[in-house]
PDB file of C-alpha atoms in Angstrom:
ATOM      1  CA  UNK M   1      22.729   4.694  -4.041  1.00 89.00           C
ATOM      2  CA  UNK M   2      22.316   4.162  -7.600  1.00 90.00           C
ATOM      3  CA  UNK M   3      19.259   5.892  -9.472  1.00 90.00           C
ATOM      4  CA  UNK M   4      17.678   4.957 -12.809  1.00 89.00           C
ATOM      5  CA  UNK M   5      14.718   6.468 -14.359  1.00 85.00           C
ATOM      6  CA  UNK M   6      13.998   5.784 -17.865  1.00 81.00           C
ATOM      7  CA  UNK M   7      14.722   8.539 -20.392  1.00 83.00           C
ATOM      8  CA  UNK M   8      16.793  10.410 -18.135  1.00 86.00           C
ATOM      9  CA  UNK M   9      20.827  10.064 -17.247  1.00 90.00           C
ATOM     10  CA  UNK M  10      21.814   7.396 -14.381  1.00 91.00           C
ATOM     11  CA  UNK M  11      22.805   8.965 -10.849  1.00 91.00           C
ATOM     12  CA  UNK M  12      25.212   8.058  -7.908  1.00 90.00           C
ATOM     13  CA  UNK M  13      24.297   9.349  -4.374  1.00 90.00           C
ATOM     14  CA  UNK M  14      26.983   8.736  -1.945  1.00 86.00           C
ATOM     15  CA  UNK M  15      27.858   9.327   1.427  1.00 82.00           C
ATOM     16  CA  UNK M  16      31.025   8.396   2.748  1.00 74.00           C
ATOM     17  CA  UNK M  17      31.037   7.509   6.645  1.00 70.00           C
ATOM     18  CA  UNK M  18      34.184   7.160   8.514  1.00 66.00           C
ATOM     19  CA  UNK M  19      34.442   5.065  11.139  1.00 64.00           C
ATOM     20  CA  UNK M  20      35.494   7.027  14.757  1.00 63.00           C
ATOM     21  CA  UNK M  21      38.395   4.267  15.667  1.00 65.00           C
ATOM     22  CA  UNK M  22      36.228   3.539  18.580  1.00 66.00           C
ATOM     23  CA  UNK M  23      35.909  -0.313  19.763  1.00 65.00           C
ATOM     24  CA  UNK M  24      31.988   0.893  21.190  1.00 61.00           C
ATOM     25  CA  UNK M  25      31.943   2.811  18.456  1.00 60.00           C
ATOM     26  CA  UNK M  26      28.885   2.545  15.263  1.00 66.00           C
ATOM     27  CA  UNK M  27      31.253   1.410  12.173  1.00 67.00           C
ATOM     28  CA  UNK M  28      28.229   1.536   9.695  1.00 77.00           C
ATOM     29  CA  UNK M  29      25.171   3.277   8.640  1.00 83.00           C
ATOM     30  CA  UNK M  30      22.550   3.622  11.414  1.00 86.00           C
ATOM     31  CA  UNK M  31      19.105   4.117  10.465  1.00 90.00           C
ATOM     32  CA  UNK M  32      18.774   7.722  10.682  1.00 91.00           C
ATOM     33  CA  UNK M  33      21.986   8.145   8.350  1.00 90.00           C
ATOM     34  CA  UNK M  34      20.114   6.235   5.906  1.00 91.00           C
ATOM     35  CA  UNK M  35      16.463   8.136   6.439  1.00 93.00           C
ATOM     36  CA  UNK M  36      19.126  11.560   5.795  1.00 92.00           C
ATOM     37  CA  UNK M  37      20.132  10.404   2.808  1.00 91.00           C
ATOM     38  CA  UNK M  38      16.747   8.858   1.102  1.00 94.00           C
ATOM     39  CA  UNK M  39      15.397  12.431   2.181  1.00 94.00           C
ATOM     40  CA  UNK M  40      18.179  14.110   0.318  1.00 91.00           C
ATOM     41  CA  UNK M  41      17.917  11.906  -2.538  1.00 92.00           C
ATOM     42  CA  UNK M  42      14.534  12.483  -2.868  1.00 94.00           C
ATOM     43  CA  UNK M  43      15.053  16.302  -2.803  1.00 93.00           C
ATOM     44  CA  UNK M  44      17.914  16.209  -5.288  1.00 90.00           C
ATOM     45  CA  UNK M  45      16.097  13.380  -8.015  1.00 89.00           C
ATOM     46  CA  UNK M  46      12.426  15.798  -7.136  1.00 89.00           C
ATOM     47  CA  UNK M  47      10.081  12.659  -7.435  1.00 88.00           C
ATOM     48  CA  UNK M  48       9.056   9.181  -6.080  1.00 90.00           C
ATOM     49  CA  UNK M  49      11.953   7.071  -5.242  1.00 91.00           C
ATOM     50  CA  UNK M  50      10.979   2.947  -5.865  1.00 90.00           C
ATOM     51  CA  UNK M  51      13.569   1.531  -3.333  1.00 90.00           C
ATOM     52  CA  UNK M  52      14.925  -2.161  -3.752  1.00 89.00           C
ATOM     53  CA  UNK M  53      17.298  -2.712  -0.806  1.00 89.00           C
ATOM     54  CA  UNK M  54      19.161  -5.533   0.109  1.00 87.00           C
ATOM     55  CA  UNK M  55      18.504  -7.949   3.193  1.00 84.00           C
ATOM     56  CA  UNK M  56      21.100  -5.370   5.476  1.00 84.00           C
ATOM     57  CA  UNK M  57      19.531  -5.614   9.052  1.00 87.00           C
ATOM     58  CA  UNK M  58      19.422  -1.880   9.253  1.00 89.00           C
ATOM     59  CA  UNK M  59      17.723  -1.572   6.251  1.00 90.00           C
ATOM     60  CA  UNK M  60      14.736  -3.443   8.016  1.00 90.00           C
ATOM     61  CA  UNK M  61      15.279  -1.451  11.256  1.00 91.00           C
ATOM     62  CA  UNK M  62      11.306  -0.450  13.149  1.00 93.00           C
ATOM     63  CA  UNK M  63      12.013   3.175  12.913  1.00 94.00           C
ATOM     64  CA  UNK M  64      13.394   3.085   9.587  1.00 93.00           C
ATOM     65  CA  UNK M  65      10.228   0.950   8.208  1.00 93.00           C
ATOM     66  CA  UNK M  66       8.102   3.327  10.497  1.00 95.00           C
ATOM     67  CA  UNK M  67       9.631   6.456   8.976  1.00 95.00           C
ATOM     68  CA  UNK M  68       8.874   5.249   5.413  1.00 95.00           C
ATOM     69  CA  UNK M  69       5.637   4.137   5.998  1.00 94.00           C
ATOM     70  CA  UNK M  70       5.006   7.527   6.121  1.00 95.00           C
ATOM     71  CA  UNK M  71       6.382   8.840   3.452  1.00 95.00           C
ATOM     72  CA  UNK M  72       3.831   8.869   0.305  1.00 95.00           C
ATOM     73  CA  UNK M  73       6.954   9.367  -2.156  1.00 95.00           C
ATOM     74  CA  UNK M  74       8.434   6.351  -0.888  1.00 94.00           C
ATOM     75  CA  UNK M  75       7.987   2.530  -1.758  1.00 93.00           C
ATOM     76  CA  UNK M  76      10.708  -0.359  -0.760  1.00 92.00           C
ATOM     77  CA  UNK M  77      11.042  -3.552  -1.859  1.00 89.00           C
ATOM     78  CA  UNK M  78      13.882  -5.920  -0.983  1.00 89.00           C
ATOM     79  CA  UNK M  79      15.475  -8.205  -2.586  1.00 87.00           C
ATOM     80  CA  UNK M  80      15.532 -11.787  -1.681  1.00 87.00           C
ATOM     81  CA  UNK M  81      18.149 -12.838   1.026  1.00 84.00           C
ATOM     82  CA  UNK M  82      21.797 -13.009  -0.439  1.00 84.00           C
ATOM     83  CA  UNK M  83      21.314 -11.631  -3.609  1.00 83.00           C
ATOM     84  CA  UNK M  84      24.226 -10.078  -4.412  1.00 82.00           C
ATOM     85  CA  UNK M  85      24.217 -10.512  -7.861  1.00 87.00           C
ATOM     86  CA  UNK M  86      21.020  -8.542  -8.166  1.00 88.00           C
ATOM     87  CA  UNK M  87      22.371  -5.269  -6.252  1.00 88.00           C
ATOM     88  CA  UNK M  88      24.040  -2.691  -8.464  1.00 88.00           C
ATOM     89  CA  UNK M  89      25.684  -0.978  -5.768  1.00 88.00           C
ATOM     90  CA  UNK M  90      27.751  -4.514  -5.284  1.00 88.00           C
ATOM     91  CA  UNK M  91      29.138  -3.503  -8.816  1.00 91.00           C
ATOM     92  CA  UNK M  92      29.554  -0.227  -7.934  1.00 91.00           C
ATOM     93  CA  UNK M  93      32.378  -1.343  -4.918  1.00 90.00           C
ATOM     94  CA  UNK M  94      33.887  -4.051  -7.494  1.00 91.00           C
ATOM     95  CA  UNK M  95      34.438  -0.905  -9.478  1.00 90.00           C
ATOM     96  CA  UNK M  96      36.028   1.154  -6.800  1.00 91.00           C
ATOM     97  CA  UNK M  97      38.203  -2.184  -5.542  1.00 90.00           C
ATOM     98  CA  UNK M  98      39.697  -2.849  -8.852  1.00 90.00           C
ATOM     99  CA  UNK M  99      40.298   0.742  -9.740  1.00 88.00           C
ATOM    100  CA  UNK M 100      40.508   3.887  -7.425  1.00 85.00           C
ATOM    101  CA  UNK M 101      41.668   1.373  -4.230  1.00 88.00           C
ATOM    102  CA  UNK M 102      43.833  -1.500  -6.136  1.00 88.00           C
ATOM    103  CA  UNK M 103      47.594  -1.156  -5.560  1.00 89.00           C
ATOM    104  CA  UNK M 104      47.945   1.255  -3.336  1.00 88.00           C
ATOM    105  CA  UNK M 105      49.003   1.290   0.304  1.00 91.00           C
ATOM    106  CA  UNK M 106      46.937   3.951   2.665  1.00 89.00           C
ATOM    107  CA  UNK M 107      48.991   6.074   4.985  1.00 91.00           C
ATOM    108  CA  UNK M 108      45.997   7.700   7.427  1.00 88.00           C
ATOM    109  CA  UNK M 109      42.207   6.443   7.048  1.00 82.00           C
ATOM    110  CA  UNK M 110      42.186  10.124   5.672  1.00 85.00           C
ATOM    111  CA  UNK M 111      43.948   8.873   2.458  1.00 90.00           C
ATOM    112  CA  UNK M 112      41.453   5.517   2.207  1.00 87.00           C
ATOM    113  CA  UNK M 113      38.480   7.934   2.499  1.00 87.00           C
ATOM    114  CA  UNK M 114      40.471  10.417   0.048  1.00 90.00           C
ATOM    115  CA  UNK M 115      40.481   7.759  -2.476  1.00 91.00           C
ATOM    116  CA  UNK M 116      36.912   6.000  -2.260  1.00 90.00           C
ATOM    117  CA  UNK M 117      35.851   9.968  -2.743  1.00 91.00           C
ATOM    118  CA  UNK M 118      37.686  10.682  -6.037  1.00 92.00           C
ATOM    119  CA  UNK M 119      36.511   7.145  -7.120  1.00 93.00           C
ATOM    120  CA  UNK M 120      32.695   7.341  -6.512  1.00 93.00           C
ATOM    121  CA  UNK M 121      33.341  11.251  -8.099  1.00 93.00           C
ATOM    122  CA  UNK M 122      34.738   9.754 -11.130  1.00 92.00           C
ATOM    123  CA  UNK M 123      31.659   6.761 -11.069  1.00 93.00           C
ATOM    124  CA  UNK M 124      29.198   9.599 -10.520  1.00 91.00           C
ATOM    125  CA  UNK M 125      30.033  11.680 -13.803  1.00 92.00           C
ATOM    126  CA  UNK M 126      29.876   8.470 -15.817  1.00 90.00           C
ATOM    127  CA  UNK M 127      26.234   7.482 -16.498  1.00 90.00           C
ATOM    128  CA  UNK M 128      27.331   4.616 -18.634  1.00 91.00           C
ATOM    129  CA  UNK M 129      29.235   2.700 -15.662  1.00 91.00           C
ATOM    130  CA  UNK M 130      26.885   3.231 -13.515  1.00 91.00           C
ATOM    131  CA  UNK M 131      24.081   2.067 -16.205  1.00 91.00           C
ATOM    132  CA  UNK M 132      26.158  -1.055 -16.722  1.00 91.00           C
ATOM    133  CA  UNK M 133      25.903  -1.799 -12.914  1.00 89.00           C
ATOM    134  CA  UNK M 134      22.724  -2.466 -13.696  1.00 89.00           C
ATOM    135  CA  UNK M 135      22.755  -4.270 -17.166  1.00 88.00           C
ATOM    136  CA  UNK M 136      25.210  -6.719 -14.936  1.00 89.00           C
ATOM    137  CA  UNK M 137      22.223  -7.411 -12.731  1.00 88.00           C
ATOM    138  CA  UNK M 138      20.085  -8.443 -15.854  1.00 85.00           C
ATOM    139  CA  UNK M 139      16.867  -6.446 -13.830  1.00 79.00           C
ATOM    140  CA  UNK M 140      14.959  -3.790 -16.258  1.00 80.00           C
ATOM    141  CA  UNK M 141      13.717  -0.915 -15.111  1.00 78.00           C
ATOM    142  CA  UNK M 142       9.683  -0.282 -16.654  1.00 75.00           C
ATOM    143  CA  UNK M 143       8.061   2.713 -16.371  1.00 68.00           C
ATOM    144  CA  UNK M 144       4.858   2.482 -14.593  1.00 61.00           C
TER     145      UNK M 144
END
């Protein structure tokens, strides 16, 4: 999750999810992993969160829109279907590809999740990639 708010440094929230191995198995986010980490977001940024979400079916999941509708420090908006040009995180995973994951053969999923780790750690302590993300995307961010 990227985070902007004008005046103040850019953020990364990650959570890296491994997949079990298992063929009945859940190999992304579900919606409760998702309503875990707005909710921790929201307690580590301390304010509002303005959410702009991509078309992800999960992302418009019943309980997930139920759960927000509930929350007053919440608002989404989503983008318009296919959009990946408009999605910072999309840069975000171009950045990881083409540096932390590029030329390298993994021995265990261990070492794969080892890697996307240190990569999104590096990402995370540099507010100006993570501010060009979004200068890619050519959207502004205005206070209200």
């Amino acid at each position: 999750m990227t985070c902007y708010k004008p005046g103040h440094r850019s953020r990364l929230i990650y959570r890296p999810r491994r997949d079990n191995g298992r063929r009945d198995g859940r190999k992304s986010f579900s919606w409760r992993e998702y309503r875990d980490l707005l909710t921790a977001a929201h307690q580590q940024l301390g304010g509002p969160i303005v959410l702009i979400w991509d078309n992800l079916n999960v992302h418009k999941a019943a309980d997930l829109r139920q759960w927000a509708a509930a929350r007053d420090w919440l608002t989404i908006h989503y983008l318009p279907p296919y959009a990946p040009d408009l999605n910072p995180v999309e840069r975000i995973w171009s950045l990881l590809r083409r540096g932390w994951l590029s030329n390298i053969a993994f021995s265990t999923p261990e070492h794969l999740v080892q890697r996307i780790r240190r990569g999104l750690r590096h990402i995370q302590y540099r507010p100006g990639l993570i501010d060009g993300c979004l200068a890619e995307t050519g959207l502004v961010i205005r206070p209200t």
